[in-house]
Amino acid sequence: MKTDDLIDLLAKDAAPQWPFRTLYFAALFCGVVLAGVLFFTTVGLRPNLAQAAETLRFPLKFALMLPLAMGAAGMALTMAQPAAGNGIWGWLLIAAAALAAGAIASELYVLPSDMWMSNLVGQNAVFCLRTIPMLALGPLVCLLLVLRQGAPTHPGRTGAVAGLAAGAIGATWYAAHCPDDSPLFVAVWYSLGILAMMLAGYAGGRSLLRW
Protein backbone atom coordinates (compact mmCIF):
# COMPACT_ATOMS: atom_id res chain seq x y z
CA MET A 1 0.00 0.00 0.00
CA LYS A 2 1.30 3.46 -0.85
CA THR A 3 2.05 5.86 1.97
CA ASP A 4 -0.53 8.39 0.74
CA ASP A 5 -3.21 5.70 0.62
CA LEU A 6 -2.37 4.59 4.15
CA ILE A 7 -2.60 8.17 5.42
CA ASP A 8 -5.99 8.62 3.75
CA LEU A 9 -7.26 5.38 5.28
CA LEU A 10 -6.07 6.35 8.76
CA ALA A 11 -7.63 9.77 8.38
CA LYS A 12 -10.99 8.23 7.51
CA ASP A 13 -10.78 5.90 10.50
CA ALA A 14 -9.94 8.83 12.75
CA ALA A 15 -12.85 10.94 11.51
CA PRO A 16 -15.53 11.38 14.19
CA GLN A 17 -18.59 9.20 13.68
CA TRP A 18 -21.95 10.53 14.80
CA PRO A 19 -23.77 8.03 17.06
CA PHE A 20 -26.75 6.48 15.34
CA ARG A 21 -29.16 7.79 17.98
CA THR A 22 -27.93 11.33 17.38
CA LEU A 23 -28.39 10.96 13.64
CA TYR A 24 -31.83 9.47 14.17
CA PHE A 25 -33.13 12.25 16.36
CA ALA A 26 -31.63 14.86 14.03
CA ALA A 27 -33.48 13.25 11.11
CA LEU A 28 -36.66 13.09 13.18
CA PHE A 29 -36.34 16.79 14.00
CA CYS A 30 -35.78 17.62 10.34
CA GLY A 31 -38.88 15.64 9.42
CA VAL A 32 -41.00 17.50 11.98
CA VAL A 33 -39.70 20.84 10.70
CA LEU A 34 -40.36 19.88 7.07
CA ALA A 35 -43.92 18.92 7.93
CA GLY A 36 -44.38 22.17 9.83
CA VAL A 37 -43.09 24.32 6.98
CA LEU A 38 -45.37 22.51 4.54
CA PHE A 39 -48.29 22.90 6.94
CA PHE A 40 -47.92 26.66 7.31
CA THR A 41 -47.30 27.24 3.61
CA THR A 42 -50.19 25.12 2.31
CA VAL A 43 -52.79 24.59 5.04
CA GLY A 44 -52.36 26.91 8.01
CA LEU A 45 -54.06 27.14 11.37
CA ARG A 46 -57.83 27.01 11.68
CA PRO A 47 -59.42 30.47 11.87
CA ASN A 48 -61.16 29.87 15.21
CA LEU A 49 -58.14 28.35 16.94
CA ALA A 50 -58.54 30.38 20.14
CA GLN A 51 -62.15 29.34 20.58
CA ALA A 52 -61.41 25.71 19.72
CA ALA A 53 -58.61 25.59 22.28
CA GLU A 54 -61.14 26.32 25.02
CA THR A 55 -62.95 23.05 24.33
CA LEU A 56 -61.86 19.60 25.45
CA ARG A 57 -62.06 17.94 22.04
CA PHE A 58 -59.45 20.12 20.32
CA PRO A 59 -56.51 19.50 22.71
CA LEU A 60 -57.57 15.86 22.91
CA LYS A 61 -56.47 15.42 19.29
CA PHE A 62 -52.93 16.41 20.26
CA ALA A 63 -53.07 14.25 23.38
CA LEU A 64 -53.79 11.32 21.06
CA MET A 65 -51.36 12.06 18.23
CA LEU A 66 -48.28 13.21 20.16
CA PRO A 67 -47.75 10.03 22.23
CA LEU A 68 -48.51 7.99 19.11
CA ALA A 69 -45.81 9.86 17.18
CA MET A 70 -43.31 9.67 20.04
CA GLY A 71 -43.95 6.01 20.76
CA ALA A 72 -43.72 4.95 17.13
CA ALA A 73 -40.58 7.02 16.53
CA GLY A 74 -38.96 5.43 19.56
CA MET A 75 -40.03 1.95 18.50
CA ALA A 76 -38.54 2.46 15.03
CA LEU A 77 -35.27 3.49 16.65
CA THR A 78 -35.13 0.37 18.82
CA MET A 79 -36.04 -1.86 15.86
CA ALA A 80 -33.01 -0.49 14.03
CA GLN A 81 -30.84 -1.42 17.03
CA PRO A 82 -31.56 -5.08 17.78
CA ALA A 83 -29.67 -5.01 21.06
CA ALA A 84 -31.68 -2.08 22.42
CA GLY A 85 -34.72 -2.56 24.60
CA ASN A 86 -38.14 -1.09 23.90
CA GLY A 87 -38.06 1.18 26.95
CA ILE A 88 -41.14 3.35 27.39
CA TRP A 89 -42.01 3.54 23.70
CA GLY A 90 -44.40 0.63 23.68
CA TRP A 91 -46.17 2.04 26.73
CA LEU A 92 -46.72 5.33 24.91
CA LEU A 93 -48.44 3.47 22.09
CA ILE A 94 -50.61 1.60 24.59
CA ALA A 95 -51.46 4.87 26.35
CA ALA A 96 -52.48 6.48 23.06
CA ALA A 97 -54.69 3.51 22.19
CA ALA A 98 -56.28 3.48 25.65
CA LEU A 99 -56.95 7.22 25.52
CA ALA A 100 -58.51 6.85 22.07
CA ALA A 101 -60.78 4.05 23.28
CA GLY A 102 -61.86 6.12 26.28
CA ALA A 103 -62.53 9.19 24.12
CA ILE A 104 -64.62 7.18 21.66
CA ALA A 105 -66.63 5.57 24.46
CA SER A 106 -67.23 8.96 26.06
CA GLU A 107 -68.33 10.48 22.75
CA LEU A 108 -70.78 7.66 22.10
CA TYR A 109 -72.16 8.02 25.61
CA VAL A 110 -72.59 11.81 25.46
CA LEU A 111 -73.92 12.18 21.91
CA PRO A 112 -77.41 11.04 20.88
CA SER A 113 -77.17 8.05 18.60
CA ASP A 114 -78.64 9.98 15.66
CA MET A 115 -75.57 12.28 15.73
CA TRP A 116 -72.97 9.54 15.67
CA MET A 117 -72.75 9.28 11.90
CA SER A 118 -72.62 13.03 11.26
CA ASN A 119 -69.77 13.42 13.76
CA LEU A 120 -67.94 10.45 12.27
CA VAL A 121 -68.21 11.73 8.70
CA GLY A 122 -67.45 15.34 9.65
CA GLN A 123 -66.84 18.13 7.15
CA ASN A 124 -63.40 17.48 5.71
CA ALA A 125 -62.91 13.73 5.47
CA VAL A 126 -61.48 13.72 1.94
CA PHE A 127 -59.23 16.70 2.66
CA CYS A 128 -58.01 14.93 5.80
CA LEU A 129 -57.13 11.80 3.82
CA ARG A 130 -55.09 13.88 1.37
CA THR A 131 -53.42 16.23 3.82
CA ILE A 132 -52.13 13.86 6.49
CA PRO A 133 -50.08 11.77 4.01
CA MET A 134 -48.88 14.97 2.32
CA LEU A 135 -47.58 16.35 5.62
CA ALA A 136 -46.18 12.96 6.64
CA LEU A 137 -44.15 12.33 3.50
CA GLY A 138 -41.17 14.45 4.55
CA PRO A 139 -40.86 12.82 7.99
CA LEU A 140 -41.13 9.35 6.43
CA VAL A 141 -38.35 10.04 3.94
CA CYS A 142 -36.12 11.43 6.70
CA LEU A 143 -36.73 8.41 8.93
CA LEU A 144 -36.18 5.84 6.20
CA LEU A 145 -32.93 7.48 5.12
CA VAL A 146 -31.51 7.50 8.64
CA LEU A 147 -32.77 3.98 9.42
CA ARG A 148 -30.55 2.74 6.61
CA GLN A 149 -27.64 3.53 8.93
CA GLY A 150 -29.01 1.12 11.52
CA ALA A 151 -29.40 -2.64 11.54
CA PRO A 152 -33.12 -3.47 11.38
CA THR A 153 -33.74 -7.20 11.39
CA HIS A 154 -37.23 -6.75 9.93
CA PRO A 155 -36.96 -4.04 7.24
CA GLY A 156 -40.62 -4.00 6.24
CA ARG A 157 -41.88 -3.95 9.81
CA THR A 158 -39.41 -1.23 10.77
CA GLY A 159 -40.51 0.83 7.79
CA ALA A 160 -44.15 0.40 8.77
CA VAL A 161 -43.45 1.66 12.30
CA ALA A 162 -41.55 4.60 10.80
CA GLY A 163 -44.63 5.22 8.65
CA LEU A 164 -46.77 5.16 11.80
CA ALA A 165 -44.51 7.78 13.36
CA ALA A 166 -44.52 9.92 10.22
CA GLY A 167 -48.28 9.62 9.86
CA ALA A 168 -48.81 10.67 13.47
CA ILE A 169 -46.48 13.64 12.96
CA GLY A 170 -48.48 14.68 9.91
CA ALA A 171 -51.73 14.17 11.82
CA THR A 172 -50.47 16.28 14.72
CA TRP A 173 -49.82 19.20 12.41
CA TYR A 174 -53.10 18.68 10.58
CA ALA A 175 -55.00 18.68 13.88
CA ALA A 176 -54.22 22.39 14.23
CA HIS A 177 -56.19 23.05 11.04
CA CYS A 178 -58.89 20.38 11.10
CA PRO A 179 -62.37 21.73 11.99
CA ASP A 180 -63.57 18.23 12.92
CA ASP A 181 -62.79 17.63 16.59
CA SER A 182 -64.97 14.62 17.32
CA PRO A 183 -63.03 11.57 18.55
CA LEU A 184 -65.16 9.54 16.13
CA PHE A 185 -63.81 11.53 13.18
CA VAL A 186 -60.25 11.32 14.49
CA ALA A 187 -60.48 7.58 15.10
CA VAL A 188 -61.61 6.87 11.53
CA TRP A 189 -60.10 9.43 9.18
CA TYR A 190 -56.86 10.22 10.97
CA SER A 191 -56.30 6.49 11.32
CA LEU A 192 -56.84 5.92 7.60
CA GLY A 193 -54.34 8.65 6.73
CA ILE A 194 -51.81 7.16 9.13
CA LEU A 195 -52.48 3.66 7.80
CA ALA A 196 -51.61 4.89 4.30
CA MET A 197 -48.24 6.03 5.61
CA MET A 198 -47.68 2.71 7.36
CA LEU A 199 -48.21 0.91 4.06
CA ALA A 200 -45.85 3.34 2.33
CA GLY A 201 -43.31 2.83 5.10
CA TYR A 202 -43.61 -0.93 4.82
CA ALA A 203 -42.94 -0.80 1.08
CA GLY A 204 -40.09 1.66 1.55
CA GLY A 205 -38.59 -0.38 4.36
CA ARG A 206 -38.57 -3.57 2.31
CA SER A 207 -36.65 -1.89 -0.50
CA LEU A 208 -34.45 0.58 1.41
CA LEU A 209 -33.67 -1.08 4.74
CA ARG A 210 -32.35 -4.42 3.54
CA TRP A 211 -28.85 -5.25 4.64
Coordinates of C-alpha atoms in Angstrom, one line a residue, residues 116-126 179-182 184-185:
W116 CA -73.0 9.5 15.7
M117 CA -72.8 9.3 11.9
S118 CA -72.6 13.0 11.3
N119 CA -69.8 13.4 13.8
L120 CA -67.9 10.5 12.3
V121 CA -68.2 11.7 8.7
G122 CA -67.5 15.3 9.6
Q123 CA -66.8 18.1 7.2
N124 CA -63.4 17.5 5.7
A125 CA -62.9 13.7 5.5
V126 CA -61.5 13.7 1.9
P179 CA -62.4 21.7 12.0
D180 CA -63.6 18.2 12.9
D181 CA -62.8 17.6 16.6
S182 CA -65.0 14.6 17.3
L184 CA -65.2 9.5 16.1
F185 CA -63.8 11.5 13.2

